[in-house]
Tab-separated table of C-alpha atoms in Angstrom:
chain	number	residue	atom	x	y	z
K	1	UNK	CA	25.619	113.988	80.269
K	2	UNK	CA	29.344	113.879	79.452
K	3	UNK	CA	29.709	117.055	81.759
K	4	UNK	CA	27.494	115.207	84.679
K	5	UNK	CA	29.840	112.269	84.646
K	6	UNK	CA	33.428	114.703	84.237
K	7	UNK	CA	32.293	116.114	87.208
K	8	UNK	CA	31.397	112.863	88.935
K	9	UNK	CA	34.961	111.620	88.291
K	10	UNK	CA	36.401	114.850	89.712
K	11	UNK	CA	34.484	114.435	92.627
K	12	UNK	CA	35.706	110.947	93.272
K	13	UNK	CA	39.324	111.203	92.699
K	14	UNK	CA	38.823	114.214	94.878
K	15	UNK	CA	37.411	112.075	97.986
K	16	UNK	CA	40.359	109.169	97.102
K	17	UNK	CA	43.109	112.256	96.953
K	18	UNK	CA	41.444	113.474	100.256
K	19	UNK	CA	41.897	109.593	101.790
K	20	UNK	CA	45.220	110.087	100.692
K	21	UNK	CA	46.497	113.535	101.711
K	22	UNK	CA	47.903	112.247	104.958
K	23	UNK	CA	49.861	109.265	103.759
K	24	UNK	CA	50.554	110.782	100.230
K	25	UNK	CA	53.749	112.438	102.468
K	26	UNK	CA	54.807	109.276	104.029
K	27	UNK	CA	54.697	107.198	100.680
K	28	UNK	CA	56.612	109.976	98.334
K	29	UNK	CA	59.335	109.563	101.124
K	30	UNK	CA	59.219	105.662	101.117
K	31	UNK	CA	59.861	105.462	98.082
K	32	UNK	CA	62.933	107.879	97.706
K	33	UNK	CA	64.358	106.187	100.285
K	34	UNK	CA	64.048	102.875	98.247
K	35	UNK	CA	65.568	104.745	95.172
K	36	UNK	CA	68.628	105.760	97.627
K	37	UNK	CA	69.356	102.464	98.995
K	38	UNK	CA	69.220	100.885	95.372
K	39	UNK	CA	71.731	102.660	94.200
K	40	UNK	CA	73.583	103.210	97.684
K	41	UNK	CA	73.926	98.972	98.152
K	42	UNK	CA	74.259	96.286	95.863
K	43	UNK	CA	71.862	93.606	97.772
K	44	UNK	CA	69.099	95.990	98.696
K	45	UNK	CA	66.739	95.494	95.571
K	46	UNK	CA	66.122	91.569	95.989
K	47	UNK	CA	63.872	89.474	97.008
K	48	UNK	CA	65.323	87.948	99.456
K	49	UNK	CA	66.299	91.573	101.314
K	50	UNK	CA	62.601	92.726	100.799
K	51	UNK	CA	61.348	89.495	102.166
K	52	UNK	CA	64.098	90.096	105.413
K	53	UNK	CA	62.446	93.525	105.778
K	54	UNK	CA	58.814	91.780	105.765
K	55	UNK	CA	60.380	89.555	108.483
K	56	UNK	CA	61.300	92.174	110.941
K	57	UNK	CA	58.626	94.745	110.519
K	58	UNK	CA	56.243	92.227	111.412
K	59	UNK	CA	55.700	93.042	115.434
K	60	UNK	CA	56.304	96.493	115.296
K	61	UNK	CA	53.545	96.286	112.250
K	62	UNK	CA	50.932	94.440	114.481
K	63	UNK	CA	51.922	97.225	117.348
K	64	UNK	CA	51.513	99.954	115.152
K	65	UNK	CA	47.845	99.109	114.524
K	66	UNK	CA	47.193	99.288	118.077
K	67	UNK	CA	48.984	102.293	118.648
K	68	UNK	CA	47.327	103.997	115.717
K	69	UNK	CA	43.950	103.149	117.328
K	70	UNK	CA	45.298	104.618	120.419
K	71	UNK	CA	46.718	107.648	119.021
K	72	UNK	CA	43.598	108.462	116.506
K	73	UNK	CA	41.622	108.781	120.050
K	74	UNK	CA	44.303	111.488	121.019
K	75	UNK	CA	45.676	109.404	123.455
K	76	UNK	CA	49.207	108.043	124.059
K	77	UNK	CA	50.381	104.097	125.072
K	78	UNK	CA	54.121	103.446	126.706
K	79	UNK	CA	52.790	99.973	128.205
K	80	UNK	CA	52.945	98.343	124.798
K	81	UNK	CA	56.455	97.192	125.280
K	82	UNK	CA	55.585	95.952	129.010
K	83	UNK	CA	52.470	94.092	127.596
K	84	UNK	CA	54.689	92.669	124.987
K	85	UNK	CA	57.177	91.055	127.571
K	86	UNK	CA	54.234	90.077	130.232
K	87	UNK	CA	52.490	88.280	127.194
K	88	UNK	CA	55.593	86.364	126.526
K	89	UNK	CA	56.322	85.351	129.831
K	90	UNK	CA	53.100	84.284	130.681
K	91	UNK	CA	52.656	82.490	127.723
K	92	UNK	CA	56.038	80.668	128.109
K	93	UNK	CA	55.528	80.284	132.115
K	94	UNK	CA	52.025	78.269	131.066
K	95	UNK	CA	53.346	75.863	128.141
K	96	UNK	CA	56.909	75.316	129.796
K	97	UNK	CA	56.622	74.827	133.407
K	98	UNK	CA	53.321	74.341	133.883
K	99	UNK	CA	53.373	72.138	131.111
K	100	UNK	CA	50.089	73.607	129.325
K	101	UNK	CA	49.603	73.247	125.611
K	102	UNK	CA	51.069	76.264	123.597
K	103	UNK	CA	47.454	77.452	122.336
K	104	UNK	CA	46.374	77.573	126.036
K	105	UNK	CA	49.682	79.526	126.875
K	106	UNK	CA	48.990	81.513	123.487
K	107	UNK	CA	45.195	82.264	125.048
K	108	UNK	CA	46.620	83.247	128.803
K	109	UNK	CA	48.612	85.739	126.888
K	110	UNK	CA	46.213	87.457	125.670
K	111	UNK	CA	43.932	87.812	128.244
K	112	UNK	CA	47.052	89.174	130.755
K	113	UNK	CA	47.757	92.052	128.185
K	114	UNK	CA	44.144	92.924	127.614
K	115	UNK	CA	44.124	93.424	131.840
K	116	UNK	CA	46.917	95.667	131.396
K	117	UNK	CA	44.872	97.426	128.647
K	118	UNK	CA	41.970	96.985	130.722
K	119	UNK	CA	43.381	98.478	133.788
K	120	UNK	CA	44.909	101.587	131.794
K	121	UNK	CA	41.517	102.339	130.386
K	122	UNK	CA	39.469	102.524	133.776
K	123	UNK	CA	42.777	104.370	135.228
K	124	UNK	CA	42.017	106.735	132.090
K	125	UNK	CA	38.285	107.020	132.042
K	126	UNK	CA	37.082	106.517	135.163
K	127	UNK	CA	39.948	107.749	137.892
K	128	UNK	CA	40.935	110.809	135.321
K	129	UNK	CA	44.363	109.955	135.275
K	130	UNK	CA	45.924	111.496	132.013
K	131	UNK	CA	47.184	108.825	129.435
K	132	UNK	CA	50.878	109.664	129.620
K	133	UNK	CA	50.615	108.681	133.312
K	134	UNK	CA	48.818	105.842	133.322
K	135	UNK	CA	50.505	104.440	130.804
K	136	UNK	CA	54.058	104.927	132.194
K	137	UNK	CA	52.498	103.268	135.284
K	138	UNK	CA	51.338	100.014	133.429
K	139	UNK	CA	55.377	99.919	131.719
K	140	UNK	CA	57.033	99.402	135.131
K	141	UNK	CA	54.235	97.409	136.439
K	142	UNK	CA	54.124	94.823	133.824
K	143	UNK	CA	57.431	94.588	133.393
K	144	UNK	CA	58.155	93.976	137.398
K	145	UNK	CA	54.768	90.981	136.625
K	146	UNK	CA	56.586	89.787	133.994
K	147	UNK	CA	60.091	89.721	135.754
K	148	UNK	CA	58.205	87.986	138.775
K	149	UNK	CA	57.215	85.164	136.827
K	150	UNK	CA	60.575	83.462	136.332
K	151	UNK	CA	62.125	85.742	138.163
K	152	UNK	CA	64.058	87.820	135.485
K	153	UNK	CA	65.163	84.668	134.076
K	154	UNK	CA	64.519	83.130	129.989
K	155	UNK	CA	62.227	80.350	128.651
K	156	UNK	CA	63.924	78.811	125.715
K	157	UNK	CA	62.525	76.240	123.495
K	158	UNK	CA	58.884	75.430	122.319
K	159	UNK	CA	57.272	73.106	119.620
K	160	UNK	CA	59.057	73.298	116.314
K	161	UNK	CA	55.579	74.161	115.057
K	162	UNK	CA	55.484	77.524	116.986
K	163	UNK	CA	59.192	78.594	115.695
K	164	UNK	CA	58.339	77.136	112.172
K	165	UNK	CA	55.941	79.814	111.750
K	166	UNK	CA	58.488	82.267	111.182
K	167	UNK	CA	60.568	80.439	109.079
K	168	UNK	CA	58.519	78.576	106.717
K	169	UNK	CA	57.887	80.492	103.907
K	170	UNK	CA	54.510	79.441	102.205
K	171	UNK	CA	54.853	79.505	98.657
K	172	UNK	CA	58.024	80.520	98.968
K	173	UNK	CA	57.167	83.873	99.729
K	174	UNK	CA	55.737	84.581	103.001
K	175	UNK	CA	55.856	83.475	106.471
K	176	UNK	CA	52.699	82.956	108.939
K	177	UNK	CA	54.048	85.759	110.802
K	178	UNK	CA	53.524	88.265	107.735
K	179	UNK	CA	50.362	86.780	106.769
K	180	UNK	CA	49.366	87.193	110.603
K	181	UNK	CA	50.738	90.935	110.286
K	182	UNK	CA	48.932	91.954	107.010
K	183	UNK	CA	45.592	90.070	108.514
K	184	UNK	CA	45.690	92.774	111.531
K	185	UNK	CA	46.293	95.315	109.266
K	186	UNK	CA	43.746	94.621	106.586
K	187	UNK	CA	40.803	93.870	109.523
K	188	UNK	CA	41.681	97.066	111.025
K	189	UNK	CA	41.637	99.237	107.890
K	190	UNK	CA	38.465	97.671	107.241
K	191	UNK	CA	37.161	98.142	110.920
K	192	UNK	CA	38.079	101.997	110.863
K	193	UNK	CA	36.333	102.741	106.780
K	194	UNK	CA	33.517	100.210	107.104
K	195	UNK	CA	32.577	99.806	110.582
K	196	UNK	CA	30.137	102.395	112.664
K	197	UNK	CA	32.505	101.543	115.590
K	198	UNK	CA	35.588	102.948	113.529
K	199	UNK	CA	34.239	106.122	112.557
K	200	UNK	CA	33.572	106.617	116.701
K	201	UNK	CA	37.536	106.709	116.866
K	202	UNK	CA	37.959	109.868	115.008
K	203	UNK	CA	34.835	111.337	116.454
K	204	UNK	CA	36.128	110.804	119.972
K	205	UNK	CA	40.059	112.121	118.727
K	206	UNK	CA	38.367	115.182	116.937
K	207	UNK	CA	36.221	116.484	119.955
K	208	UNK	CA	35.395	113.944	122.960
K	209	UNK	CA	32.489	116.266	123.623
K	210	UNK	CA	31.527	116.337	120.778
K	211	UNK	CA	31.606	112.861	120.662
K	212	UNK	CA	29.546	112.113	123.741
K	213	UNK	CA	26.623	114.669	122.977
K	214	UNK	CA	26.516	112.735	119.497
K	215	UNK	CA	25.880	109.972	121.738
K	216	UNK	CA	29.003	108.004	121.944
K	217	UNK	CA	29.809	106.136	124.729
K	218	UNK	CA	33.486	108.111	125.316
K	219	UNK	CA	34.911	105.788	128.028
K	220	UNK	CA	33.614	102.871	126.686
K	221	UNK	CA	35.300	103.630	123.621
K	222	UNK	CA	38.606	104.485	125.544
K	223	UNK	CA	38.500	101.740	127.477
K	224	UNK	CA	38.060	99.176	123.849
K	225	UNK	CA	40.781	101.179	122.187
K	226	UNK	CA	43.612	100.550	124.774
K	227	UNK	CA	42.429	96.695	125.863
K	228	UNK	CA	42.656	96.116	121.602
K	229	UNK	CA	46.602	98.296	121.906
K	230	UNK	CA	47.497	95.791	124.706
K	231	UNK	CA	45.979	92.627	122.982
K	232	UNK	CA	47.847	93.537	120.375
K	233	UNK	CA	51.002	93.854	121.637
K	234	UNK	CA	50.552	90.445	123.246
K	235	UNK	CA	49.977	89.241	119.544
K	236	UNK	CA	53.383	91.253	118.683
K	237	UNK	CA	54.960	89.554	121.806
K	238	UNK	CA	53.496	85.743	120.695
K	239	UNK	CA	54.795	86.314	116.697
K	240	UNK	CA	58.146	87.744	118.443
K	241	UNK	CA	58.634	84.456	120.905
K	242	UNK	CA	58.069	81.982	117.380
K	243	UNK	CA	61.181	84.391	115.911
K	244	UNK	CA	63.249	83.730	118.467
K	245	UNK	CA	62.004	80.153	120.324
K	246	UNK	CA	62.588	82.199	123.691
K	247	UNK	CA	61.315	84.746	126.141
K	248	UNK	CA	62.560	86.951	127.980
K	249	UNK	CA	61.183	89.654	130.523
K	250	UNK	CA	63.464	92.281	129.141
K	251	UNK	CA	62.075	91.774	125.450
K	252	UNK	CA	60.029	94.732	124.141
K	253	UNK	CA	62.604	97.424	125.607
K	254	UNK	CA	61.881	100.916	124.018
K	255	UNK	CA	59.516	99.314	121.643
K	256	UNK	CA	56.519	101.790	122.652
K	257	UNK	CA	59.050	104.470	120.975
K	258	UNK	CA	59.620	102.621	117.702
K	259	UNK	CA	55.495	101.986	117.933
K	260	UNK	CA	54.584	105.515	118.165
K	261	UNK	CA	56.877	106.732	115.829
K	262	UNK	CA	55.756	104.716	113.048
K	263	UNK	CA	52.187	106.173	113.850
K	264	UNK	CA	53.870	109.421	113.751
K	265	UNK	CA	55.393	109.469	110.500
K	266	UNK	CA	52.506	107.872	108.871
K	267	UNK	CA	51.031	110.955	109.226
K	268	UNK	CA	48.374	110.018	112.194
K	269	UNK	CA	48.111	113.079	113.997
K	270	UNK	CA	49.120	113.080	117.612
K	271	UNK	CA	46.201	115.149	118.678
K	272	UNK	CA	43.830	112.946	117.460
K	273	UNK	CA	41.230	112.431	114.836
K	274	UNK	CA	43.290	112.678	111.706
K	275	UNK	CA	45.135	109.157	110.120
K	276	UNK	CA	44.720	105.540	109.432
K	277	UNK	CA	46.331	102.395	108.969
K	278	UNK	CA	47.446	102.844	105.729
K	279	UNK	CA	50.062	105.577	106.988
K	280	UNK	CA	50.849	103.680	109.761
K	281	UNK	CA	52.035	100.556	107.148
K	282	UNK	CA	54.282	102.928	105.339
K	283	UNK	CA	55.593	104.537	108.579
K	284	UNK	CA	56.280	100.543	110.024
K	285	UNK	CA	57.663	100.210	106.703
K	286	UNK	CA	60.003	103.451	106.476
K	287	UNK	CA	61.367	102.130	109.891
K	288	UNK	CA	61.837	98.786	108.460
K	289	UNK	CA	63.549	99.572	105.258
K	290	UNK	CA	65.485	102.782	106.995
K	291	UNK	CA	67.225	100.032	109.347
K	292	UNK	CA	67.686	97.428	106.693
K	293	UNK	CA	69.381	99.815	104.935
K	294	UNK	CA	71.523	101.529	107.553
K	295	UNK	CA	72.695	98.048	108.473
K	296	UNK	CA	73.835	97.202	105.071
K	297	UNK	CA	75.399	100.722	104.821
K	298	UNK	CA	77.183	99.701	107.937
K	299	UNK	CA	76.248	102.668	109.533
K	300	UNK	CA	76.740	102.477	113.692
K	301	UNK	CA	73.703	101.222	115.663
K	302	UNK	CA	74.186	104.585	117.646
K	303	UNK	CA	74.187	106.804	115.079
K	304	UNK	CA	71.452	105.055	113.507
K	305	UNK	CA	68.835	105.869	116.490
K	306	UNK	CA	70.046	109.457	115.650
K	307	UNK	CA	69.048	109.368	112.212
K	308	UNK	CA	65.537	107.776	112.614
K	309	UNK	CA	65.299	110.841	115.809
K	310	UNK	CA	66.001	113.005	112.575
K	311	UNK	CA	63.121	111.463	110.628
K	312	UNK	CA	61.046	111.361	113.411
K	313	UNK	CA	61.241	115.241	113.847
K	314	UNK	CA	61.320	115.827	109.761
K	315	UNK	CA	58.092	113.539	109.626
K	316	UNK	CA	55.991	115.960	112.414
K	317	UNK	CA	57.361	118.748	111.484
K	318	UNK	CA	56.473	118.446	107.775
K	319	UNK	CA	52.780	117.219	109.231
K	320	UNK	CA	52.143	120.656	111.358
K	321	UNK	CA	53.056	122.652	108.547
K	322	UNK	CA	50.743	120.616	105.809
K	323	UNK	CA	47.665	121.103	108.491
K	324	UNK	CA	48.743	124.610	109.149
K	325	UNK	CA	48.457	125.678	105.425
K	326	UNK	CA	45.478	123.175	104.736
């Protein structure tokens, strides 16, 4: 009996370790990061810093999810950062000059970036055109929609209840912006352990064949997966208008690369099938905590994208070789 429930234990830290295995990576380097800046900088332990680096990771977090959905599917989003911007224009274009309430604007928003996901995903499924193409299509084409709007010019100011959201810390701790950001996070871990609909994700990444003799509906899933990216980046773009009371049609510039990176080096493989959220919060954070720290090392903003390149090839590097020997 005591041998029946030894091996029972085994068996489940072995299925948690294997849940693990591709964020274990990720995490070991998160953390000797933190142990570098510690010692490296005299403000970087503190509350108040690791509430900053909540702060800013929060749209590239609620990106990231999106991305990871898109990625897990072994496909590839560069529109996120277009979808961002178009969702922030329309959103301001409805509550400030056509004199909308924000929630309506908020609402329009969302429904303009789920077309652009929309339109991606029938360019993908049902005109064949690869991901990396359609994509790159829907980045200049949004961003021309949402430079059309006001044409290329700002929207400043909105209700102070929109820009209090990112600046009111409830309970002193947390923002509605962070709260927002670990909501999407925690719905979509659950959504890809607990949900049917989850599972179909890595089904489709591992083997889309596969996948559709199983029965899965492949470019219904496809379709789904890239609408949620682009709602998503709306979201980022709505939480990234309350941080800075404006919008702007250039906002979101090189953001798909910051998105897809954090997938990266969370261990979600680009092929598809392998990952989760879980890797992707530790890559968002890495990113986060990487900059923080760079900026309070007063380390060049040039030589700082060079470093995160660095990590960037470190982090896919060290996953082909752990799947190689696996």
């Amino acid at each position: 009996m005591v041998a029946l429930d030894i091996n029972e234990h085994r068996l489940s830290s072995g299925a948690w370790l294997s849940k693990l295995k591709g964020a274990t990576g990720p995490l070991v380097g998160l953390l000797v990061l933190c142990v570098f800046l510690s010692v490296s900088t005299d403000t970087f332990l503190s509350v108040r810093n690791g509430l900053n680096i909540l702060d800013q990771i929060t749209v590239l977090g609620i990106m990231a999810v999106g991305m990871t959905f898109v990625i897990l599917i072994g496909g590839i989003d560069l529109s996120v950062g277009s979808a961002l911007a178009l969702a922030m224009m329309v959103m301001g274009w409805t509550a400030n000059v056509a004199g909308l309430p924000l929630p309506v604007g908020i609402a329009f928003a969302l429904i303009a970036s789920a077309i652009s996901g929309l339109i991606v995903g029938l360019l993908v499924t049902q005109f064949k055109v690869p991901a990396f193409i359609a994509t790159l299509a829907m980045m200049s084409a949004a961003r021309g929609v949402a430079n059309m709007i006001t044409d290329g010019q700002q929207i400043v100011g909105f209700p102070d209840w929109f820009m209090m959201l990112a600046i009111d810390r409830h309970f002193g701790v947390m923002t509605a912006t962070v709260f927002l950001m670990l909501a999407v996070v925690l719905a979509a871990w659950l959504f890809l352990h607990f949900r049917s609909e989850g599972r179909m994700l890595y089904a489709v990444g591992g083997n889309a064949e596969v996948a559709r003799l199983a029965g899965i509906n492949v470019p219904l899933v496809t379709i789904g997966v890239y609408v949620m990216s682009a709602v998503l980046a709306g979201l980022a773009g709505v939480v990234l208008a309350a941080r800075l009371d404006s919008v702007q049609p250039s906002s979101g510039l090189g953001y798909e690369l910051d998105t897809i990176a954090a997938v990266v080096i969370g261990g979600t493989s680009l092929s598809g099938g392998a990952g989760g959220i879980g890797g992707t919060l530790i890559g968002v954070l890495i990113i986060g905590v990487l900059r923080n720290g760079l900026n309070l090392l007063n380390v060049s903003p040039f030589l700082q994208q060079v470093i995160i390149g660095i990590v960037i090839v470190l982090a896919v590097g060290a996953e082909t070789i752990r799947r190689r020997r696996a």
